[in-house]
Coordinates of N, CA and C in Angstrom, one line a residue:
Chain A
X1 N 0.8 -1.2 0.0 CA 0.0 0.0 0.0 C 0.9 1.2 0.0
X2 N 0.4 2.3 -0.7 CA 1.1 3.5 -0.7 C 1.0 4.2 0.6
X3 N 2.1 4.8 1.0 CA 2.0 5.5 2.3 C 3.1 6.5 2.5
X4 N 2.9 7.5 3.4 CA 3.9 8.5 3.7 C 4.0 8.5 5.2
X5 N 5.3 8.5 5.7 CA 5.5 8.4 7.2 C 6.3 9.6 7.6
X6 N 5.7 10.2 8.7 CA 6.5 11.2 9.4 C 6.6 10.7 10.8
X7 N 7.8 10.2 11.1 CA 8.0 9.4 12.3 C 8.0 10.2 13.6
X8 N 8.1 11.5 13.5 CA 8.0 12.3 14.8 C 6.7 13.1 14.8
X9 N 6.0 12.9 15.9 CA 4.8 13.7 16.1 C 5.1 15.1 16.4
X10 N 6.3 15.3 17.1 CA 6.7 16.6 17.5 C 8.2 16.8 17.5
X11 N 8.6 17.9 17.1 CA 10.0 18.3 17.0 C 10.2 19.6 17.8
X12 N 11.1 19.5 18.8 CA 11.4 20.7 19.6 C 12.8 21.2 19.2
X13 N 12.9 22.5 19.0 CA 14.2 23.1 18.7 C 14.3 24.5 19.2
X14 N 15.5 24.9 19.6 CA 15.7 26.3 20.1 C 15.8 27.2 18.9
X15 N 15.4 28.4 19.1 CA 15.5 29.5 18.0 C 17.0 29.6 17.7
X16 N 17.2 29.7 16.4 CA 18.6 29.9 15.9 C 19.3 28.6 15.6
X17 N 18.8 27.5 16.1 CA 19.4 26.2 15.8 C 18.8 25.6 14.5
X18 N 19.5 24.7 13.9 CA 19.0 24.1 12.7 C 17.8 23.1 13.0
X19 N 16.9 22.9 12.1 CA 15.8 22.0 12.3 C 15.7 21.0 11.1
X20 N 15.3 19.8 11.5 CA 15.0 18.8 10.5 C 13.6 18.1 10.8
X21 N 12.8 18.0 9.8 CA 11.5 17.3 10.0 C 11.6 16.2 9.0
X22 N 11.4 14.9 9.5 CA 11.6 13.8 8.6 C 10.4 13.3 7.9
X23 N 10.6 12.8 6.7 CA 9.6 12.2 5.9 C 10.1 11.0 5.1
X24 N 9.5 9.9 5.1 CA 9.8 8.8 4.2 C 8.5 8.4 3.5
X25 N 8.7 7.8 2.3 CA 7.5 7.4 1.6 C 7.6 6.0 1.0
X26 N 6.5 5.4 0.7 CA 6.5 4.2 0.0 C 5.4 4.3 -1.1
X27 N 5.8 4.8 -2.2 CA 4.9 5.1 -3.4 C 5.7 4.6 -4.6
X28 N 5.0 3.9 -5.4 CA 5.6 3.3 -6.6 C 5.8 4.4 -7.7
X29 N 6.8 4.1 -8.6 CA 7.1 5.0 -9.6 C 7.9 6.2 -9.2
X30 N 7.9 7.3 -9.9 CA 8.7 8.5 -9.5 C 7.7 9.6 -9.1
X31 N 7.4 9.6 -7.8 CA 6.3 10.5 -7.3 C 6.8 11.9 -7.3
X32 N 5.9 12.8 -7.2 CA 6.2 14.2 -6.9 C 6.1 14.4 -5.4
X33 N 7.0 15.1 -4.8 CA 7.0 15.3 -3.3 C 6.8 16.7 -2.9
X34 N 6.1 16.9 -1.8 CA 5.7 18.3 -1.4 C 5.9 18.4 0.1
X35 N 6.1 19.6 0.6 CA 6.0 20.0 2.0 C 5.0 21.1 2.1
X36 N 4.1 21.0 3.1 CA 3.1 22.0 3.4 C 3.2 22.4 4.9
X37 N 2.8 23.6 5.2 CA 2.7 24.0 6.6 C 1.3 24.5 6.9
X38 N 0.9 24.2 8.1 CA -0.5 24.6 8.6 C -0.3 25.3 9.9
X39 N -0.8 26.6 9.9 CA -0.9 27.3 11.1 C -2.3 27.1 11.7
X40 N -2.4 27.4 13.0 CA -3.7 27.1 13.7 C -4.9 27.8 13.0
X41 N -5.9 27.0 12.8 CA -7.2 27.5 12.2 C -7.0 28.0 10.8
X42 N -6.0 27.5 10.1 CA -5.8 27.9 8.7 C -5.7 26.7 7.8
X43 N -5.8 26.9 6.5 CA -5.6 25.9 5.6 C -4.1 25.6 5.4
X44 N -3.7 24.7 4.5 CA -2.3 24.4 4.3 C -1.7 25.3 3.3
X45 N -0.4 25.7 3.6 CA 0.3 26.5 2.7 C 1.5 25.8 2.1
X46 N 1.7 25.9 0.8 CA 2.8 25.3 0.1 C 4.2 25.8 0.6
X47 N 5.1 24.9 0.8 CA 6.5 25.3 1.1 C 7.5 25.0 0.0
X48 N 7.5 23.8 -0.5 CA 8.4 23.4 -1.6 C 8.0 22.1 -2.2
X49 N 8.6 21.8 -3.3 CA 8.3 20.6 -4.0 C 9.5 20.0 -4.7
X50 N 9.5 18.7 -4.9 CA 10.5 18.1 -5.8 C 9.8 17.3 -6.8
X51 N 10.1 17.6 -8.1 CA 9.6 16.8 -9.2 C 10.7 16.0 -9.9
X52 N 11.8 16.8 -10.2 CA 12.9 16.1 -10.8 C 14.1 17.1 -10.7
X53 N 15.3 16.6 -11.0 CA 16.5 17.5 -11.0 C 17.3 17.4 -9.7
X54 N 17.8 18.6 -9.3 CA 18.7 18.7 -8.1 C 18.0 18.1 -6.9
X55 N 18.7 17.3 -6.1 CA 18.1 16.6 -4.9 C 17.8 17.6 -3.8
X56 N 18.5 18.7 -3.8 CA 18.3 19.7 -2.7 C 17.4 20.8 -3.3
X57 N 16.2 20.9 -2.7 CA 15.2 21.9 -3.2 C 15.0 23.0 -2.2
X58 N 15.0 24.2 -2.7 CA 14.8 25.4 -1.8 C 13.4 25.9 -2.0
X59 N 12.8 26.3 -0.8 CA 11.5 26.8 -0.9 C 11.3 28.1 -0.1
X60 N 10.0 28.3 0.3 CA 9.6 29.5 1.0 C 10.2 29.6 2.4
X61 N 10.3 30.8 2.9 CA 10.7 31.1 4.3 C 12.0 30.5 4.7
X62 N 12.9 30.3 3.8 CA 14.2 29.7 4.1 C 14.3 28.2 4.3
X63 N 13.2 27.5 4.0 CA 13.2 26.1 4.1 C 13.8 25.4 2.9
X64 N 14.3 24.3 3.1 CA 14.8 23.4 2.0 C 14.6 22.0 2.3
X65 N 14.6 21.1 1.3 CA 14.4 19.7 1.5 C 15.4 18.9 0.7
X66 N 15.7 17.8 1.2 CA 16.7 16.9 0.5 C 16.0 15.6 0.1
X67 N 16.0 15.4 -1.2 CA 15.4 14.1 -1.8 C 16.5 13.1 -1.8
X68 N 16.2 11.9 -1.3 CA 17.1 10.8 -1.3 C 16.3 9.6 -1.9
X69 N 16.6 9.3 -3.1 CA 15.8 8.2 -3.8 C 16.1 6.8 -3.2
X70 N 17.3 6.5 -2.8 CA 17.6 5.2 -2.3 C 17.0 5.0 -1.0
X71 N 16.8 6.0 -0.2 CA 16.2 5.9 1.1 C 14.7 6.3 1.1
X72 N 14.2 6.6 -0.1 CA 12.9 7.2 -0.3 C 12.5 8.1 0.9
X73 N 13.4 9.1 1.0 CA 13.1 10.2 2.0 C 13.1 11.5 1.4
X74 N 12.5 12.5 2.1 CA 12.3 13.8 1.7 C 12.3 14.7 2.9
X75 N 13.4 14.8 3.6 CA 13.4 15.6 4.9 C 13.4 17.1 4.7
X76 N 12.7 17.7 5.5 CA 12.6 19.2 5.5 C 13.6 19.8 6.4
X77 N 14.3 20.8 6.0 CA 15.4 21.4 6.8 C 15.4 22.9 6.8
X78 N 15.9 23.5 7.8 CA 16.1 24.9 7.9 C 17.4 25.2 8.7
X79 N 18.3 26.0 8.2 CA 19.6 26.2 8.9 C 19.4 26.9 10.3
X80 N 18.4 27.8 10.4 CA 18.3 28.6 11.6 C 16.8 28.8 11.9
X81 N 16.3 28.1 12.9 CA 14.8 28.2 13.2 C 14.4 29.5 13.8
X82 N 13.2 29.9 13.5 CA 12.5 31.1 14.1 C 11.3 30.6 14.9
X83 N 11.0 31.4 15.9 CA 9.8 31.1 16.7 C 8.6 31.1 15.8
X84 N 8.5 31.9 14.8 CA 7.4 32.0 13.9 C 7.3 30.8 13.0
X85 N 8.3 29.9 13.0 CA 8.2 28.6 12.2 C 7.4 27.6 13.0
X86 N 7.0 27.8 14.2 CA 6.2 26.9 15.0 C 4.9 26.7 14.3
X87 N 4.6 25.4 13.9 CA 3.4 25.1 13.2 C 3.4 23.6 13.0
X88 N 2.4 23.2 12.2 CA 2.2 21.7 11.9 C 2.7 21.6 10.4
X89 N 3.6 20.6 10.2 CA 4.2 20.4 8.9 C 3.7 19.1 8.3
X90 N 3.4 19.1 7.1 CA 2.9 17.9 6.4 C 3.8 17.6 5.1
X91 N 4.2 16.3 5.0 CA 4.8 15.8 3.8 C 3.8 15.2 3.0
X92 N 3.8 15.4 1.6 CA 2.8 14.8 0.8 C 3.5 14.3 -0.5
X93 N 2.9 13.3 -1.0 CA 3.4 12.6 -2.2 C 2.2 12.4 -3.2
X94 N 2.5 12.8 -4.5 CA 1.6 12.6 -5.6 C 2.0 11.4 -6.4
X95 N 1.2 10.4 -6.6 CA 1.7 9.2 -7.3 C 1.4 9.4 -8.8
X96 N 1.7 8.3 -9.5 CA 1.6 8.4 -11.0 C 0.2 8.4 -11.5
X97 N -0.8 8.1 -10.5 CA -2.2 8.1 -10.9 C -2.8 9.5 -10.4
X98 N -2.0 10.4 -10.0 CA -2.4 11.7 -9.5 C -3.2 11.7 -8.2
X99 N -3.0 10.6 -7.4 CA -3.6 10.5 -6.1 C -2.5 11.1 -5.1
X100 N -3.0 11.7 -4.1 CA -2.1 12.3 -3.1 C -2.2 11.5 -1.8
X101 N -1.0 11.4 -1.2 CA -0.9 10.8 0.2 C -0.1 11.7 1.1
X102 N -0.7 12.0 2.3 CA -0.1 12.9 3.2 C 0.4 12.1 4.4
X103 N 1.5 12.6 5.0 CA 1.9 12.1 6.3 C 1.0 12.5 7.4
X104 N 1.2 12.0 8.6 CA 0.3 12.3 9.7 C 0.6 13.7 10.3
X105 N 1.7 14.3 9.9 CA 2.0 15.7 10.4 C 3.0 15.6 11.5
X106 N 3.8 16.7 11.6 CA 4.8 16.9 12.6 C 4.7 18.3 13.2
X107 N 4.4 18.3 14.5 CA 4.3 19.6 15.1 C 5.7 20.2 15.5
X108 N 6.0 21.3 14.9 CA 7.3 21.9 15.2 C 7.2 23.0 16.3
X109 N 7.9 22.9 17.3 CA 7.9 23.9 18.4 C 9.3 24.5 18.4
X110 N 9.3 25.8 18.2 CA 10.6 26.5 18.3 C 10.5 27.4 19.5
X111 N 11.4 27.2 20.4 CA 11.4 28.0 21.7 C 12.5 29.1 21.6
X112 N 12.1 30.2 22.2 CA 13.0 31.4 22.2 C 14.3 31.1 23.0
Chain B
X1 N -7.8 38.2 -6.4 CA -6.9 37.4 -5.6 C -7.1 35.9 -5.9
X2 N -6.0 35.2 -6.2 CA -6.2 33.8 -6.4 C -6.6 33.1 -5.1
X3 N -7.7 32.3 -5.2 CA -8.1 31.6 -4.0 C -9.0 30.5 -4.2
X4 N -9.1 29.6 -3.2 CA -10.1 28.5 -3.1 C -11.0 28.9 -2.0
X5 N -12.3 28.9 -2.3 CA -13.3 29.2 -1.3 C -14.1 28.0 -1.0
X6 N -14.5 27.8 0.3 CA -15.4 26.7 0.7 C -16.5 27.3 1.5
X7 N -17.7 26.7 1.4 CA -18.8 27.1 2.2 C -19.7 25.9 2.5
X8 N -20.2 25.8 3.8 CA -19.9 26.7 4.9 C -18.6 26.5 5.5
X9 N -18.2 27.3 6.4 CA -16.9 27.1 7.1 C -17.2 26.2 8.4
X10 N -18.4 26.3 8.9 CA -18.7 25.5 10.1 C -20.1 25.0 9.8
X11 N -20.3 23.7 10.2 CA -21.6 23.1 10.0 C -21.8 22.0 11.0
X12 N -23.0 22.1 11.7 CA -23.4 21.1 12.7 C -24.7 20.5 12.1
X13 N -24.8 19.2 12.0 CA -25.9 18.6 11.4 C -26.3 17.3 12.2
X14 N -27.3 16.7 11.8 CA -27.7 15.4 12.4 C -27.5 14.3 11.5
X15 N -27.4 13.1 12.0 CA -27.3 11.9 11.2 C -28.3 11.7 10.2
X16 N -27.9 11.5 8.9 CA -28.9 11.2 7.9 C -29.4 12.4 7.1
X17 N -29.1 13.6 7.5 CA -29.6 14.8 6.8 C -28.5 15.2 5.7
X18 N -28.9 15.0 4.5 CA -28.1 15.3 3.3 C -27.5 16.7 3.4
X19 N -26.2 16.8 3.0 CA -25.6 18.1 3.0 C -24.6 18.2 1.9
X20 N -24.3 19.5 1.5 CA -23.3 19.7 0.4 C -22.4 20.8 0.9
X21 N -21.1 20.6 0.7 CA -20.1 21.6 1.0 C -19.5 22.1 -0.4
X22 N -19.6 23.3 -0.6 CA -19.2 23.8 -1.9 C -17.7 24.2 -1.9
X23 N -17.1 24.1 -3.1 CA -15.7 24.5 -3.3 C -15.6 25.2 -4.6
X24 N -15.0 26.3 -4.7 CA -14.8 27.0 -5.9 C -13.4 27.6 -6.0
X25 N -12.8 27.6 -7.2 CA -11.5 28.2 -7.4 C -11.5 29.1 -8.6
X26 N -10.7 30.2 -8.5 CA -10.7 31.2 -9.6 C -9.3 31.2 -10.3
X27 N -8.6 30.1 -10.3 CA -7.3 30.0 -11.0 C -7.3 29.2 -12.2
X28 N -8.5 28.7 -12.7 CA -8.6 27.9 -13.9 C -7.8 26.6 -13.8
X29 N -7.7 26.1 -12.6 CA -7.0 24.8 -12.3 C -7.8 23.7 -12.8
X30 N -7.0 22.7 -13.4 CA -7.6 21.5 -13.9 C -7.9 20.5 -12.7
X31 N -7.0 20.4 -11.8 CA -7.1 19.4 -10.7 C -7.7 20.0 -9.5
X32 N -8.7 19.3 -9.0 CA -9.3 19.6 -7.7 C -9.5 18.4 -6.8
X33 N -9.5 18.6 -5.5 CA -9.5 17.5 -4.6 C -10.2 17.8 -3.3
X34 N -10.7 16.8 -2.6 CA -11.2 17.0 -1.3 C -10.4 16.1 -0.3
X35 N -10.2 16.6 0.9 CA -9.5 15.9 1.9 C -10.3 16.0 3.2
X36 N -10.0 15.1 4.1 CA -10.5 15.2 5.5 C -9.3 15.1 6.4
X37 N -9.3 16.0 7.4 CA -8.1 16.0 8.3 C -8.6 15.5 9.7
X38 N -8.0 14.5 10.2 CA -8.3 14.0 11.5 C -7.1 13.9 12.4
X39 N -7.2 14.2 13.7 CA -6.0 14.2 14.5 C -5.2 12.8 14.4
X40 N -3.9 13.0 14.2 CA -3.1 11.8 14.2 C -3.1 11.0 12.9
X41 N -4.0 11.4 12.0 CA -4.1 10.7 10.7 C -3.6 11.6 9.5
X42 N -3.4 12.9 9.8 CA -3.0 13.8 8.7 C -4.2 14.0 7.8
X43 N -3.9 14.3 6.5 CA -5.0 14.5 5.5 C -5.1 13.2 4.7
X44 N -6.4 12.9 4.5 CA -6.7 11.7 3.6 C -7.5 12.2 2.5
X45 N -7.2 11.8 1.3 CA -7.9 12.2 0.1 C -9.2 11.5 -0.1
X46 N -10.2 12.2 -0.3 CA -11.6 11.6 -0.5 C -11.9 11.3 -1.9
X47 N -11.9 12.4 -2.7 CA -12.1 12.3 -4.2 C -11.2 13.3 -4.8
X48 N -10.9 13.1 -6.1 CA -10.2 14.1 -6.9 C -10.7 14.1 -8.3
X49 N -10.4 15.2 -9.0 CA -10.9 15.4 -10.3 C -9.8 16.0 -11.2
X50 N -9.6 15.4 -12.3 CA -8.5 15.8 -13.2 C -9.0 16.9 -14.2
X51 N -10.4 16.9 -14.4 CA -11.0 18.0 -15.2 C -12.5 17.8 -15.2
X52 N -13.2 18.6 -15.9 CA -14.6 18.6 -15.9 C -15.1 17.2 -16.3
X53 N -16.1 16.7 -15.5 CA -16.7 15.4 -15.7 C -15.7 14.2 -15.5
X54 N -14.6 14.4 -14.9 CA -13.6 13.4 -14.6 C -13.3 13.4 -13.1
X55 N -13.8 12.3 -12.4 CA -13.6 12.2 -11.0 C -13.1 10.8 -10.7
X56 N -12.3 10.7 -9.6 CA -11.7 9.5 -9.2 C -11.7 9.4 -7.7
X57 N -11.8 8.1 -7.2 CA -11.8 7.9 -5.7 C -10.4 8.1 -5.2
X58 N -10.3 8.7 -4.0 CA -9.1 8.8 -3.2 C -9.0 7.6 -2.3
X59 N -8.4 7.9 -1.1 CA -8.2 6.8 -0.2 C -9.4 6.5 0.7
X60 N -10.3 7.5 0.9 CA -11.5 7.3 1.8 C -12.7 7.8 1.2
X61 N -13.2 7.2 0.1 CA -14.4 7.8 -0.6 C -15.7 7.4 -0.1
X62 N -15.8 6.3 0.8 CA -17.0 5.8 1.3 C -17.9 6.8 2.0
X63 N -19.1 7.0 1.6 CA -20.0 7.9 2.2 C -20.0 9.3 1.6
X64 N -19.2 9.5 0.6 CA -19.1 10.8 -0.1 C -19.4 10.7 -1.6
X65 N -19.9 11.8 -2.1 CA -20.1 11.9 -3.6 C -19.5 13.3 -4.0
X66 N -19.1 13.3 -5.2 CA -18.6 14.6 -5.8 C -19.2 14.7 -7.2
X67 N -19.1 15.9 -7.8 CA -19.4 16.2 -9.2 C -18.5 17.3 -9.7
X68 N -18.2 17.3 -11.0 CA -17.4 18.3 -11.6 C -18.1 18.7 -12.9
X69 N -19.1 19.5 -12.8 CA -19.8 20.0 -14.0 C -19.2 21.2 -14.6
X70 N -18.5 22.0 -13.7 CA -17.8 23.2 -14.2 C -16.4 23.1 -13.7
X71 N -15.5 23.8 -14.4 CA -14.1 23.7 -14.1 C -13.8 24.3 -12.7
X72 N -14.5 25.4 -12.3 CA -14.2 26.1 -11.1 C -14.8 25.5 -9.9
X73 N -15.8 24.6 -10.0 CA -16.6 24.1 -8.8 C -16.4 22.6 -8.6
X74 N -16.3 22.2 -7.4 CA -16.2 20.8 -7.0 C -16.9 20.5 -5.7
X75 N -18.2 20.4 -5.7 CA -18.9 20.2 -4.4 C -18.7 18.8 -3.9
X76 N -18.7 18.8 -2.5 CA -18.7 17.5 -1.8 C -20.1 17.2 -1.2
X77 N -20.6 16.1 -1.5 CA -21.9 15.7 -1.1 C -21.9 14.6 -0.1
X78 N -22.6 14.7 1.0 CA -22.8 13.7 2.0 C -24.2 13.3 2.0
X79 N -24.6 12.2 1.3 CA -26.0 11.8 1.2 C -26.7 11.5 2.5
X80 N -26.0 10.8 3.4 CA -26.5 10.4 4.6 C -25.4 10.4 5.7
X81 N -25.1 11.6 6.2 CA -24.0 11.8 7.1 C -24.1 10.9 8.3
X82 N -22.9 10.5 8.8 CA -22.9 9.7 10.1 C -21.8 10.4 11.0
X83 N -21.9 10.1 12.3 CA -20.9 10.7 13.2 C -19.5 10.5 12.9
X84 N -19.1 9.4 12.2 CA -17.7 9.1 11.9 C -17.3 10.0 10.7
X85 N -18.2 10.8 10.2 CA -17.8 11.8 9.2 C -17.5 13.2 9.8
X86 N -17.6 13.3 11.1 CA -17.2 14.5 11.8 C -15.7 14.7 11.6
X87 N -15.4 15.8 11.0 CA -14.0 16.1 10.6 C -13.8 17.5 10.1
X88 N -12.6 17.8 9.8 CA -12.2 19.1 9.1 C -11.9 18.7 7.7
X89 N -12.7 19.4 6.8 CA -12.6 19.1 5.4 C -11.9 20.3 4.6
X90 N -11.0 19.9 3.7 CA -10.3 20.8 2.9 C -10.5 20.5 1.4
X91 N -10.8 21.6 0.7 CA -10.8 21.5 -0.8 C -9.4 22.1 -1.3
X92 N -8.9 21.6 -2.4 CA -7.7 22.1 -2.9 C -7.7 22.0 -4.5
X93 N -6.9 22.9 -5.1 CA -6.8 22.9 -6.6 C -5.4 23.1 -7.0
X94 N -5.1 22.7 -8.2 CA -3.8 22.9 -8.8 C -3.8 22.7 -10.3
X95 N -2.7 23.2 -10.9 CA -2.4 22.8 -12.3 C -1.8 21.4 -12.1
X96 N -1.7 20.7 -13.2 CA -1.4 19.3 -13.1 C -0.1 18.9 -12.3
X97 N 1.0 19.6 -12.6 CA 2.2 19.1 -11.9 C 2.6 20.1 -10.8
X98 N 1.8 21.1 -10.5 CA 2.1 22.1 -9.6 C 1.5 21.8 -8.2
X99 N 1.9 22.7 -7.3 CA 1.5 22.6 -5.9 C 0.0 22.9 -5.8
X100 N -0.6 22.3 -4.7 CA -2.1 22.6 -4.5 C -2.3 23.8 -3.7
X101 N -3.3 24.5 -4.0 CA -3.8 25.6 -3.2 C -5.0 25.1 -2.4
X102 N -5.0 25.4 -1.1 CA -6.0 24.9 -0.2 C -7.0 25.9 0.2
X103 N -8.2 25.5 0.4 CA -9.3 26.4 0.9 C -9.1 26.5 2.4
X104 N -9.9 27.3 3.1 CA -9.8 27.6 4.5 C -10.3 26.5 5.4
X105 N -11.0 25.5 4.8 CA -11.5 24.4 5.6 C -12.9 24.5 6.0
X106 N -13.6 23.4 6.2 CA -15.0 23.3 6.7 C -15.0 22.4 7.9
X107 N -15.4 22.9 9.0 CA -15.5 22.0 10.2 C -16.9 21.4 10.3
X108 N -17.0 20.1 10.1 CA -18.3 19.5 10.1 C -18.5 18.6 11.4
X109 N -19.6 18.8 12.0 CA -19.9 18.0 13.2 C -21.3 17.3 12.9
X110 N -21.3 16.0 13.0 CA -22.5 15.2 12.8 C -22.9 14.5 14.1
X111 N -24.1 14.9 14.5 CA -24.5 14.3 15.9 C -25.5 13.2 15.7

């Protein structure tokens, strides 16, 4: 079965420190990969995507993600976290049939 | 302003009373989709549509219907809602290979 895993329900990091939010997937073919962020009582906002090309993808608000085909991973990273980055982050995969699969979400807490 | 709109934003209803949640986008996107968000489960795709008159089942289609008669609209229909359909629902749209734009969400409670 197709699936997306975000192994950490919550990630805690101090402001100014680097952050990583993990995502692995089990989807056949060459899927499209996405990261979205959700702030309280809001819809999801797009951060970045990988379709093809360079394995390191840069996105909005200083976020980047590294695609690793052999490990089927697409981890979200940021060199220096801000308190305002605190939110719920979702990894998503679009398969070759144009169906989407989302991870269960990771709550990022950035402390001052 | 480019946006996806959903109505209503909040809805409390009773078991078995048919309801429709509307979704409209103004970006001329081909792809539209409905999701439900439940704690600990993330978002799960209910139905999606690649274009007018073309719809397909997502991961959790049971108990839901959709239609795509116009490119901009993609209503979600619950013919006979049940309490297990209490959830937060999101509509989204995109061009084929691009990122999705999400609506603000509809919080549905079925008693």
